PDB file of C-alpha atoms in Angstrom:
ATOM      1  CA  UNK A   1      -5.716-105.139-106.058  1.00  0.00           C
ATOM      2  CA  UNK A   2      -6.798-101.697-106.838  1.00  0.00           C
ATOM      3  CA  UNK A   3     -10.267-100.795-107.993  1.00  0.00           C
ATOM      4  CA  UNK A   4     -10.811-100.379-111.295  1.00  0.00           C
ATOM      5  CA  UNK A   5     -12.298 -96.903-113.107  1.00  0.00           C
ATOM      6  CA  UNK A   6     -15.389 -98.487-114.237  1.00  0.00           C
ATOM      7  CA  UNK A   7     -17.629 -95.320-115.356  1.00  0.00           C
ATOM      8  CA  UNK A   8     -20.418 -97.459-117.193  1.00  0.00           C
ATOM      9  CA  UNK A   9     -21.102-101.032-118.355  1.00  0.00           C
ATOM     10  CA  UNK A  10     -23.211-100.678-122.144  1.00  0.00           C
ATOM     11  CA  UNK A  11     -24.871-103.932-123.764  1.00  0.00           C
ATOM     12  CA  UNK A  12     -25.045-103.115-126.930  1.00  0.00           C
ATOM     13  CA  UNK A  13     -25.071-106.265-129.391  1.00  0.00           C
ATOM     14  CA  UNK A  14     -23.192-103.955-131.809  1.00  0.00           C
ATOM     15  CA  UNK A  15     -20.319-103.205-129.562  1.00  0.00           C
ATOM     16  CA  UNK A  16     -18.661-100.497-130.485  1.00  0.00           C
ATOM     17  CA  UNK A  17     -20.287 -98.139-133.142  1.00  0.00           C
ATOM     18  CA  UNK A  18     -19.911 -94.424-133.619  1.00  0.00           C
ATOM     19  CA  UNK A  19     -22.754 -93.634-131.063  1.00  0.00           C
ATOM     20  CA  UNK A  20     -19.983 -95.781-128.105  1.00  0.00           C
ATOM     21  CA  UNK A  21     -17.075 -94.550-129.707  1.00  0.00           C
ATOM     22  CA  UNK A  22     -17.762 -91.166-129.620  1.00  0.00           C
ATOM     23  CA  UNK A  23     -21.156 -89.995-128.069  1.00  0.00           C
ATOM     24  CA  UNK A  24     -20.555 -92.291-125.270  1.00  0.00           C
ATOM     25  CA  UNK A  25     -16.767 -91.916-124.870  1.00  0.00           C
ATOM     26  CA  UNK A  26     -17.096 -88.180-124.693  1.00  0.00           C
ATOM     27  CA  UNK A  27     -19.910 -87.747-122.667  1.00  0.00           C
ATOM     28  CA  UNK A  28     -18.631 -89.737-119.619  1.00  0.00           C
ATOM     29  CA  UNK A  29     -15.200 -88.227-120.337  1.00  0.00           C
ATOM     30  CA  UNK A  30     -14.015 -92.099-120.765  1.00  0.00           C
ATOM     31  CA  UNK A  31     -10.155 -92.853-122.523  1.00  0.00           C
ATOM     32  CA  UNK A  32     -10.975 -96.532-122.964  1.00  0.00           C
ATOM     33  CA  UNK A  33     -13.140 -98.762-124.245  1.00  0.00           C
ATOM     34  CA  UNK A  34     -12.780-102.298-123.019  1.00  0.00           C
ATOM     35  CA  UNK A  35     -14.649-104.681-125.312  1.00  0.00           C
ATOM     36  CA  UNK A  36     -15.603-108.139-123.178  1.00  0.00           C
ATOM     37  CA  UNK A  37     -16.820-110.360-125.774  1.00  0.00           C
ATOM     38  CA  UNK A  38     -15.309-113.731-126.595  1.00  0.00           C
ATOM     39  CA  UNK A  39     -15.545-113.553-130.404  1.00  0.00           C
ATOM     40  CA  UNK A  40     -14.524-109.958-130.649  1.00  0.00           C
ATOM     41  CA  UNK A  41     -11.457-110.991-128.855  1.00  0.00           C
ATOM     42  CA  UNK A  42     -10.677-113.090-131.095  1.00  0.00           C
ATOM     43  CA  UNK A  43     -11.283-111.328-134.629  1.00  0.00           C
ATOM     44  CA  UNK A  44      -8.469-108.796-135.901  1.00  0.00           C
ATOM     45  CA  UNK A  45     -10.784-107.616-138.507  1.00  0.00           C
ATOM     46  CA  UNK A  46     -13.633-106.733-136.145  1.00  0.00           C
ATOM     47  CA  UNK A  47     -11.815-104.937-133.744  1.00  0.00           C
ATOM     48  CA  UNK A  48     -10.261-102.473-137.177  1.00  0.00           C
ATOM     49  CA  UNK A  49     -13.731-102.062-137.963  1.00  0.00           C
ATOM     50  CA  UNK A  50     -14.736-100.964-134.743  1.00  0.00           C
ATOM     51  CA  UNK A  51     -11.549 -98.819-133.788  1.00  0.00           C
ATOM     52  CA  UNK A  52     -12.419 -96.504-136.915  1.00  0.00           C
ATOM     53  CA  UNK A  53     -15.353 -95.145-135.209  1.00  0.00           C
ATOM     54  CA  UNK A  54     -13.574 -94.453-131.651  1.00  0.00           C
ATOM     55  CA  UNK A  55     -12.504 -90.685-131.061  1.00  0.00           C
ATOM     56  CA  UNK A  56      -9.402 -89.456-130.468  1.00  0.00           C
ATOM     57  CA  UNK A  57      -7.383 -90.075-127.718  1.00  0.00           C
ATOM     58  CA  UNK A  58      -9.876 -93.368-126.476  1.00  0.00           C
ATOM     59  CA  UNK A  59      -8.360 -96.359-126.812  1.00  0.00           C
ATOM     60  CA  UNK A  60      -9.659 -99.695-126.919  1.00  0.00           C
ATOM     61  CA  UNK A  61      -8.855-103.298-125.522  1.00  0.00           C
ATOM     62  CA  UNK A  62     -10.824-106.814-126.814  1.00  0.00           C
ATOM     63  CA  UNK A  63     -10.602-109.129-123.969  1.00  0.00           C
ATOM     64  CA  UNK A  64     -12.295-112.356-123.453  1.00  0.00           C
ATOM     65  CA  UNK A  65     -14.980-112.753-120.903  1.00  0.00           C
ATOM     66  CA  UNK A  66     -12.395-114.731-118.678  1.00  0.00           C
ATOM     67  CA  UNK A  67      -9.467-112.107-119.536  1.00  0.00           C
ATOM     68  CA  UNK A  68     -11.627-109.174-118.078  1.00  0.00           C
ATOM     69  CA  UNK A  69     -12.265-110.785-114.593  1.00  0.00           C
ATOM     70  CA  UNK A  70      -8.617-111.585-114.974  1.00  0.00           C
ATOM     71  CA  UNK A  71      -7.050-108.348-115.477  1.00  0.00           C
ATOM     72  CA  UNK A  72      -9.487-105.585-114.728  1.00  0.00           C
ATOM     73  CA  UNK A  73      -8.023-104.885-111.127  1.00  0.00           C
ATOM     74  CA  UNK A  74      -5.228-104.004-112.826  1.00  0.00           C
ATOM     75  CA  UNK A  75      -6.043-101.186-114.775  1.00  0.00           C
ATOM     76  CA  UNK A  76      -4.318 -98.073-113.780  1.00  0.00           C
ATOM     77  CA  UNK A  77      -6.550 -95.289-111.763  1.00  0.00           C
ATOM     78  CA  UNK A  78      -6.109 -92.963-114.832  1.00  0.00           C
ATOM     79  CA  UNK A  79      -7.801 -95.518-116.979  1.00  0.00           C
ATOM     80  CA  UNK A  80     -11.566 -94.229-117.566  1.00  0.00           C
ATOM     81  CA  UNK A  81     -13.523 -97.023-118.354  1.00  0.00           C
ATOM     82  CA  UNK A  82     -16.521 -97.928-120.782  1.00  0.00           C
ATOM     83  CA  UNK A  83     -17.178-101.524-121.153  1.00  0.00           C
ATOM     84  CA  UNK A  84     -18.943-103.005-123.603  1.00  0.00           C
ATOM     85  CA  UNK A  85     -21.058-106.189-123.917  1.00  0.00           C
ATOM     86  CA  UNK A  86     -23.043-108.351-125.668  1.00  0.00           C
ATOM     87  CA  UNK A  87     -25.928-109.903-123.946  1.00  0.00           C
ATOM     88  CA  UNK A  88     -27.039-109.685-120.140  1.00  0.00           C
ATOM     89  CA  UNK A  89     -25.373-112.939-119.667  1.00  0.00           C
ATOM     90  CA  UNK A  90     -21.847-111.642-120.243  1.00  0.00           C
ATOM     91  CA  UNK A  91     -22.260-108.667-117.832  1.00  0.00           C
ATOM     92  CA  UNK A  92     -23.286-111.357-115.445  1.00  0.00           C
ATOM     93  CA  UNK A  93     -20.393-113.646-116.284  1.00  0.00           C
ATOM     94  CA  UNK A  94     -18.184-110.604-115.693  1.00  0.00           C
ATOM     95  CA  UNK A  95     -19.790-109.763-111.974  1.00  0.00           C
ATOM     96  CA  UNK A  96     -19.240-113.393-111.370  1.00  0.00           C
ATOM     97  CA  UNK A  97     -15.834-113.061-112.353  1.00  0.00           C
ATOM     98  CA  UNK A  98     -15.547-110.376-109.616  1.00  0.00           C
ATOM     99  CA  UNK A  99     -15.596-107.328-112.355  1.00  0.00           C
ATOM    100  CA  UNK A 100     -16.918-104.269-109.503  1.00  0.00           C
ATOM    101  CA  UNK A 101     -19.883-103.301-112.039  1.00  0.00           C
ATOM    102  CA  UNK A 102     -22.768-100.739-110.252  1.00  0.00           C
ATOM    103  CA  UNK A 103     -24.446 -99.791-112.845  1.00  0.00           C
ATOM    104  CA  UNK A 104     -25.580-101.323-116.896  1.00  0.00           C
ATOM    105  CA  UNK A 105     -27.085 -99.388-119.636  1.00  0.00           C
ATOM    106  CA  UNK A 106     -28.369-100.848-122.372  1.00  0.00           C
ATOM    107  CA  UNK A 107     -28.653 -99.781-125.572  1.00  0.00           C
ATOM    108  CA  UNK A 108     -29.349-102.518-128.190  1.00  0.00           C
ATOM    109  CA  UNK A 109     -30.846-105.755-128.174  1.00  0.00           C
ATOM    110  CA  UNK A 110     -31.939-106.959-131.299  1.00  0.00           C
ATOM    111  CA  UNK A 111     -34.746-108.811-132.027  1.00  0.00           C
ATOM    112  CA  UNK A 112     -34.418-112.929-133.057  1.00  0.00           C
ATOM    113  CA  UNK A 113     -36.433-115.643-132.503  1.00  0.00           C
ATOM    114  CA  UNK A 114     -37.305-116.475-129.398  1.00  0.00           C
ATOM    115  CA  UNK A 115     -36.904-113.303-128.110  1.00  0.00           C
ATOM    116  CA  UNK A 116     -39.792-110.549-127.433  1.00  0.00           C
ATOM    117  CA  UNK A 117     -39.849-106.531-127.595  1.00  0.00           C
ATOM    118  CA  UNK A 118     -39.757-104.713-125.042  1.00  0.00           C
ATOM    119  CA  UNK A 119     -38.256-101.562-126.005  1.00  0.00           C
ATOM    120  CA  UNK A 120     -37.938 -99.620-129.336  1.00  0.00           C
ATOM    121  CA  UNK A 121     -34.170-100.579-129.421  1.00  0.00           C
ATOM    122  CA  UNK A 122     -34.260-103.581-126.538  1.00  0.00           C
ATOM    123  CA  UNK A 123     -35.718-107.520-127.153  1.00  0.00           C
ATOM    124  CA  UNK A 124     -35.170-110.163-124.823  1.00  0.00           C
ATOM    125  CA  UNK A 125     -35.609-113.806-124.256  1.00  0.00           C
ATOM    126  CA  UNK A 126     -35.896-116.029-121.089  1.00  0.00           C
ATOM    127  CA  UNK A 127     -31.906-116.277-120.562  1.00  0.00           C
ATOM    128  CA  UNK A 128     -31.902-112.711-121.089  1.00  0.00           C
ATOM    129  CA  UNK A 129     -34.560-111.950-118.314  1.00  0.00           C
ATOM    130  CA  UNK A 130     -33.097-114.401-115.871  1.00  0.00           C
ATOM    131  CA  UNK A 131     -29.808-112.755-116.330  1.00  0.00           C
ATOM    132  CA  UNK A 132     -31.092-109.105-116.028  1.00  0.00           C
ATOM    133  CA  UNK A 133     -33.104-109.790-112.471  1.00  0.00           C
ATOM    134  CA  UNK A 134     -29.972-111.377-111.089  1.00  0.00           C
ATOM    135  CA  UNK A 135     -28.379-108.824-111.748  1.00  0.00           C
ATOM    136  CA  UNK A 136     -30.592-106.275-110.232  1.00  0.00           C
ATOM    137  CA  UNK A 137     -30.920-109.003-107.578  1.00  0.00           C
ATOM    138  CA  UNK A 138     -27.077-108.085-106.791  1.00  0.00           C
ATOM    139  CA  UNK A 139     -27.931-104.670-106.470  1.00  0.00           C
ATOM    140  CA  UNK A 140     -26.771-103.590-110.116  1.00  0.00           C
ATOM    141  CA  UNK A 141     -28.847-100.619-111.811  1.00  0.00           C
ATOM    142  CA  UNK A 142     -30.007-101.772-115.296  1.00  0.00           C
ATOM    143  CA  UNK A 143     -31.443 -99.278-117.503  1.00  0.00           C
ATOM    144  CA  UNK A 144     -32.074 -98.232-121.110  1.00  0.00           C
ATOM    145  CA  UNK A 145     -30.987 -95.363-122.404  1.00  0.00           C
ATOM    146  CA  UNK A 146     -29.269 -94.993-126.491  1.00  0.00           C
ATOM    147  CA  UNK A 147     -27.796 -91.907-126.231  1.00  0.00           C
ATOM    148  CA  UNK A 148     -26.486 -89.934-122.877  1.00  0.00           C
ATOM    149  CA  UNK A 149     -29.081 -87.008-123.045  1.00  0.00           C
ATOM    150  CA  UNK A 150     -32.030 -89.669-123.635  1.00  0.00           C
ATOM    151  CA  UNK A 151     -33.914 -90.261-119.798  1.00  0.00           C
ATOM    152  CA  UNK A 152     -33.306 -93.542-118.550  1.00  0.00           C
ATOM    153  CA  UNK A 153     -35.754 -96.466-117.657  1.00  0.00           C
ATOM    154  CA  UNK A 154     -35.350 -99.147-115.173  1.00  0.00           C
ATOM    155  CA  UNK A 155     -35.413-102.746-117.225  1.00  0.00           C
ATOM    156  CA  UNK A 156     -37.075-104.106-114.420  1.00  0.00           C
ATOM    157  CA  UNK A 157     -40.431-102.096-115.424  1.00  0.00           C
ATOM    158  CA  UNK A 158     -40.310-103.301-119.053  1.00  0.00           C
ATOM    159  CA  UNK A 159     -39.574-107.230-117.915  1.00  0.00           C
TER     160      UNK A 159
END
C-alpha cells in the first residue's frame, strides 16, 4: 500500500463550492477533489451541481465514508489530493478507517440547534467538540481558515 497525496483535509458542510473548487484547488496546486460524505455519494444531482464550480483540469470523486478508508491507498502518487467533509465526525471516521490525515482546515460549520458559535463561519455542538479533541488528541492539526491567504487559528483555542 502506497501513501496517498493527501495535501489538505477541509470540513466544509457545503462541500464543494466555488471557494474549494477553485480557490482551494489552485492554491495547493491539487488535481482532485475527493468528496467523503455518505449522502453526496449517493446523489447524481449533487455531485453535477458541485462539479460546475471545480476548475479545470481538477477532478472529483464522491466516495462513501467506508469507500475512502477502502480505496485511498490506492490513489496514484500523481493524484494531488483535497478532501472534503462534512462534520468533525467524518474526518474522524476516516482516520479510524486508516485515511493518513495530518492536518484539517475548516471552513464552514453552520449554525443549528444545539450547536454554539465559535467562529464567524464555524458552530459546534458536543459531538462536534468530542470529535475535534480526538482528533488533535491523535496528533492532527485542526484549524480555521476560509480562504488560503486568511491566517489560521488552532480550534483548540476557540473550544
Amino acid at each position: 500500500m502506497s501513501t496517498p497525496n493527501i495535501l489538505l483535509t477541509r470540513i466544509d458542510n457545503r462541500l464543494v463550492h466555488g471557494q474549494v473548487g477553485v480557490t482551494w484547488t489552485g492554491s495547493l496546486g491539487a488535481n482532485l477533489i475527493l468528496v467523503a460524505n455518505d449522502e453526496a455519494a449517493g446523489d447524481p444531482v449533487q455531485q453535477q451541481l458541485m462539479d460546475m464550480v471545480v476548475a479545470e483540469g481538477v477532478q472529483t470523486r464522491y466516495f462513501t465514508l467506508s469507500k475512502t478508508a477502502e480505496v485511498i491507498h490506492k490513489a496514484a502518487e500523481r493524484q494531488k489530493i483535497l478532501i472534503v467533509c462534512k462534520t468533525p465526525r467524518d474526518v474522524l471516521t476516516l482516520v479510524e478507517g486508516g485515511v493518513p490525515i495530518k492536518q484539517i482546515n475548516v471552513g464552514n460549520m453552520h449554525f443549528a440547534d444545539g450547536k454554539r458559535q465559535i467562529h464567524k463561519t464555524v458552530s459546534v455542538d458536543e459531538d462536534d467538540i468530542a470529535a475535534f479533541r480526538e482528533l488533535e488528541a491523535r496528533g492532527i492539526h485542526c484549524e480555521i481558515r476560509r480562504v488560503p491567504d486568511e491566517v489560521g487559528e488552532p480550534i483548540s483555542r476557540l473550544l
